[in-house]
Coordinates of C-alpha atoms in Angstrom, one line a residue:
M243 CA -20.6 75.9 -112.1
E244 CA -19.2 75.5 -108.7
Q245 CA -15.4 75.5 -108.5
E246 CA -13.8 72.4 -106.9
T247 CA -11.7 73.1 -103.9
H248 CA -8.7 71.1 -102.8
T249 CA -7.4 70.7 -99.3
L250 CA -3.7 71.5 -99.2
F251 CA -3.0 69.9 -95.9
S252 CA -4.6 66.8 -94.5
E253 CA -6.0 66.8 -91.0
P254 CA -3.4 65.6 -88.5
E255 CA -4.0 62.2 -87.2
S256 CA -4.8 61.9 -83.6
S257 CA -1.9 61.0 -81.4
P258 CA -2.0 57.4 -80.1
E259 CA -2.9 57.1 -76.5
I260 CA 0.1 56.4 -74.3
P261 CA -0.6 53.4 -72.0
V262 CA -1.1 54.6 -68.4
H263 CA 1.5 52.2 -67.0
F264 CA 4.1 53.5 -69.4
A265 CA 3.3 57.1 -68.5
N266 CA 3.5 56.3 -64.8
Q267 CA 6.9 54.6 -65.3
A268 CA 8.2 57.5 -67.3
F269 CA 7.3 59.9 -64.6
Q270 CA 8.7 57.7 -61.8
F271 CA 12.0 57.4 -63.8
Q272 CA 12.2 61.1 -64.2
E273 CA 11.5 61.7 -60.5
L274 CA 14.1 59.1 -59.5
M275 CA 16.8 60.8 -61.7
M276 CA 15.9 64.1 -60.0
M277 CA 16.4 62.4 -56.6
Y278 CA 19.8 61.0 -57.7
N279 CA 20.8 64.5 -58.9
C280 CA 19.9 66.0 -55.5
A281 CA 21.9 63.3 -53.8
I282 CA 24.9 64.3 -55.9
R283 CA 24.5 67.9 -54.8
E284 CA 24.4 66.8 -51.1
V285 CA 27.6 64.9 -51.3
R286 CA 29.3 67.4 -53.6
T287 CA 28.5 70.2 -51.1
K288 CA 30.2 68.2 -48.3
L289 CA 33.3 67.7 -50.4
E290 CA 33.4 71.4 -51.3
V291 CA 33.0 72.4 -47.6
L292 CA 35.9 70.2 -46.6
N293 CA 38.1 71.6 -49.3
D294 CA 37.3 75.2 -48.3
E295 CA 38.0 74.5 -44.7
L296 CA 41.3 72.8 -45.4
S297 CA 42.4 75.6 -47.7
I298 CA 42.1 78.0 -44.8
R299 CA 43.5 75.8 -42.1
H300 CA 46.3 74.2 -44.0
K301 CA 46.9 76.7 -46.8
R302 CA 46.4 74.0 -49.4
N303 CA 43.5 72.6 -51.4
P304 CA 43.7 68.8 -51.3
I305 CA 40.9 68.6 -53.9
K306 CA 41.8 69.9 -57.4
H307 CA 38.4 69.5 -58.9
I308 CA 35.1 67.6 -58.7
T309 CA 33.0 66.3 -61.5
S310 CA 29.7 64.5 -61.4
R311 CA 27.2 62.7 -63.7
I312 CA 23.9 60.8 -63.8
K313 CA 24.1 57.5 -65.6
R314 CA 22.5 57.6 -69.1
P315 CA 19.3 55.7 -69.6
L316 CA 20.9 53.4 -72.2
S317 CA 23.7 52.5 -69.7
I318 CA 21.1 51.9 -67.0
I319 CA 19.2 49.5 -69.3
Q320 CA 22.4 47.7 -70.4
K321 CA 23.5 47.2 -66.8
L322 CA 20.0 45.9 -65.7
K323 CA 20.1 43.4 -68.6
R324 CA 23.5 42.1 -67.3
Y325 CA 21.8 41.6 -63.9
D326 CA 18.8 40.0 -65.6
A327 CA 16.6 42.6 -64.0
P328 CA 13.6 44.4 -65.5
F329 CA 13.7 48.1 -66.5
T330 CA 11.7 49.5 -63.6
V331 CA 12.3 52.1 -61.0
E332 CA 12.3 49.5 -58.3
A333 CA 14.9 47.4 -60.1
I334 CA 17.2 50.5 -60.6
E335 CA 17.1 51.3 -56.9
E336 CA 17.6 47.7 -55.8
N337 CA 20.4 46.7 -58.3
L338 CA 22.4 49.7 -59.2
N339 CA 24.7 51.7 -56.9
D340 CA 26.4 53.9 -59.5
V341 CA 23.5 55.8 -61.1
A342 CA 24.7 58.9 -59.3
G343 CA 28.5 59.3 -59.6
I344 CA 31.0 61.8 -58.3
R345 CA 34.7 61.9 -59.2
V346 CA 37.1 63.7 -56.9
I347 CA 40.6 64.5 -58.2
C348 CA 43.4 65.1 -55.7
S349 CA 47.0 66.1 -56.0
F350 CA 48.5 63.4 -53.8
I351 CA 47.8 59.8 -52.6
D352 CA 47.4 60.7 -49.0
D353 CA 44.8 63.4 -49.9
I354 CA 42.6 60.6 -51.3
Y355 CA 42.5 58.8 -48.0
A356 CA 42.3 61.9 -45.9
I357 CA 39.2 63.2 -47.8
A358 CA 37.6 59.7 -47.7
D359 CA 38.2 59.5 -43.9
M360 CA 36.7 63.0 -43.3
L361 CA 33.7 62.2 -45.5
L362 CA 33.0 58.8 -43.9
K363 CA 33.1 60.3 -40.3
Q364 CA 30.1 62.5 -41.0
D365 CA 27.1 61.0 -39.1
D366 CA 24.7 61.2 -42.0
I367 CA 26.9 59.2 -44.4
T368 CA 26.7 55.4 -44.5
L369 CA 29.4 53.4 -46.3
I370 CA 27.8 50.6 -48.2
R371 CA 30.9 49.3 -50.0
Q372 CA 34.5 50.3 -50.6
K373 CA 36.8 49.1 -53.3
D374 CA 40.4 50.2 -53.0
Y375 CA 42.0 49.9 -56.5
I376 CA 45.0 51.8 -55.2
R377 CA 46.0 49.2 -52.8
S378 CA 44.9 46.4 -55.2
P379 CA 44.9 47.7 -58.8
K380 CA 42.8 46.1 -61.5
P381 CA 44.8 43.8 -63.8
N382 CA 44.9 46.4 -66.5
G383 CA 46.6 48.9 -64.1
Y384 CA 43.5 51.0 -63.2
R385 CA 43.9 52.7 -59.8
S386 CA 41.2 54.7 -57.8
L387 CA 39.4 54.5 -54.5
H388 CA 35.7 53.7 -54.9
L389 CA 33.1 54.4 -52.2
I390 CA 29.4 53.5 -52.4
L391 CA 27.7 55.9 -50.0
E392 CA 24.2 56.3 -48.8
I393 CA 22.9 59.7 -47.7
P394 CA 19.5 61.0 -46.6
V395 CA 17.9 63.6 -48.9
F396 CA 15.0 65.7 -47.7
F397 CA 12.2 66.3 -50.2
S398 CA 8.9 68.1 -49.7
E399 CA 7.0 65.1 -48.4
Q400 CA 9.6 62.5 -47.5
K401 CA 13.2 61.7 -46.5
K402 CA 14.8 59.2 -48.9
N403 CA 18.1 57.5 -48.5
M404 CA 20.0 57.7 -51.8
R405 CA 23.1 56.0 -53.0
V406 CA 26.1 57.7 -54.7
E407 CA 29.3 56.3 -56.0
V408 CA 32.3 58.4 -55.2
Q409 CA 35.6 57.8 -57.0
I410 CA 38.7 59.5 -55.6
R411 CA 42.0 59.5 -57.5
T412 CA 45.1 61.6 -58.1
I413 CA 45.6 63.8 -61.2
A414 CA 48.0 61.2 -62.6
M415 CA 45.5 58.3 -62.0
D416 CA 42.8 60.3 -63.7
F417 CA 45.0 61.1 -66.7
W418 CA 45.8 57.3 -67.2
A419 CA 42.1 56.3 -66.8
S420 CA 40.9 59.0 -69.3
V421 CA 43.4 57.9 -71.9
D422 CA 42.7 54.2 -71.3
H423 CA 38.9 54.9 -71.6
Q424 CA 39.4 56.6 -75.0
L425 CA 41.7 53.9 -76.4
K426 CA 39.6 50.9 -75.4
Y427 CA 36.8 52.0 -77.7
K428 CA 39.1 52.2 -80.7
Q429 CA 38.1 49.5 -83.2
N430 CA 40.5 47.2 -85.2
V431 CA 43.5 47.8 -83.1
E432 CA 46.6 45.8 -84.3
N433 CA 48.3 43.7 -81.5
P434 CA 45.7 44.5 -78.8
E435 CA 47.7 42.4 -76.3
A436 CA 50.8 44.5 -76.8
V437 CA 48.8 47.7 -76.4
S438 CA 47.3 46.4 -73.2
A439 CA 50.7 45.5 -71.9
E440 CA 52.0 49.0 -72.8
L441 CA 49.1 50.7 -71.0
K442 CA 49.7 48.5 -67.9
E443 CA 53.4 49.5 -67.9
C444 CA 52.4 53.2 -68.2
A445 CA 50.0 52.7 -65.2
D446 CA 52.8 51.3 -63.1
I447 CA 55.2 54.2 -64.1
I448 CA 52.5 56.7 -63.2
A449 CA 51.9 55.0 -59.8
Q450 CA 55.7 55.2 -59.1
T451 CA 55.6 58.9 -60.0
D452 CA 52.6 59.4 -57.6
A453 CA 54.6 57.8 -54.8
R454 CA 57.7 60.0 -55.6
M455 CA 55.6 63.1 -55.7
L456 CA 54.1 62.2 -52.3
A457 CA 57.6 61.7 -50.8
I458 CA 58.7 65.1 -52.1
K459 CA 55.6 66.7 -50.6
N460 CA 56.2 65.0 -47.2
Q461 CA 59.8 66.4 -47.2
I462 CA 58.5 69.9 -47.9
Y463 CA 55.8 69.8 -45.2
A464 CA 57.7 67.6 -42.7
N465 CA 57.9 70.4 -40.1
E466 CA 54.3 71.5 -40.3
S467 CA 52.2 70.4 -37.3
F468 CA 49.0 69.9 -39.4
H469 CA 51.0 67.6 -41.8
R470 CA 52.4 65.5 -39.0
S471 CA 49.0 65.2 -37.4
L472 CA 47.5 64.1 -40.8
Q473 CA 50.2 61.5 -41.4
D474 CA 49.7 60.0 -37.9
K475 CA 46.0 59.6 -38.6
L476 CA 46.5 58.0 -41.9
E477 CA 49.2 55.6 -40.7
K478 CA 46.7 54.4 -38.1
L479 CA 44.3 53.7 -41.0
E480 CA 47.1 51.6 -42.6
M481 CA 46.8 53.5 -45.9
P482 CA 49.2 52.6 -48.7
F483 CA 51.7 55.4 -49.2
H484 CA 54.4 53.4 -51.0
L485 CA 53.1 51.8 -54.2

């Protein structure tokens, strides 16, 4: 009598076919994110070169540190929805300027404008838009200089102009923004209006501290020729030193 055999594992089901248009979009999205990442490296290198040069010429690093990020896919989708735009590669490029982001942290307010000026003078950088939240802070107290830049990136078969958002702020501004970012996602906060008012007051105090620290630095470096030259240039740009 033949013994009955049993199959312990069933045959795996064949994977469903991925629609060609979806596969193509996925590849194009991945390629676009790679291009944005390359654009970040181009701009970041420029900033690092400036910082290295200034550290030798002026014996001081105006940039304390640089961070960068590529916007997460979910954030991209949410922002496209707000613009009533479809989730396509073309829509991302046409509607979003902050997929690639760089944050530059400086010690002093005048460092912010000096670095921005040096960066914008480079002939392969195009300024698309500038928002000066130091001169005109947001209602909640947020301060930073935002630049939307366009830079050519050379790939194996093409040159492509890519956009990068650069945020430049002081250490103190970054501290406030980081804490504010954490607190605003806290749920069920009692007296949210009072908390917002307190945060706004802290932002104003930090701005006053920034201005005082700049004044102290100007006293210390007042007799340095490079410092006087920098101050003259920035005054011509009408940058806000007294907040």
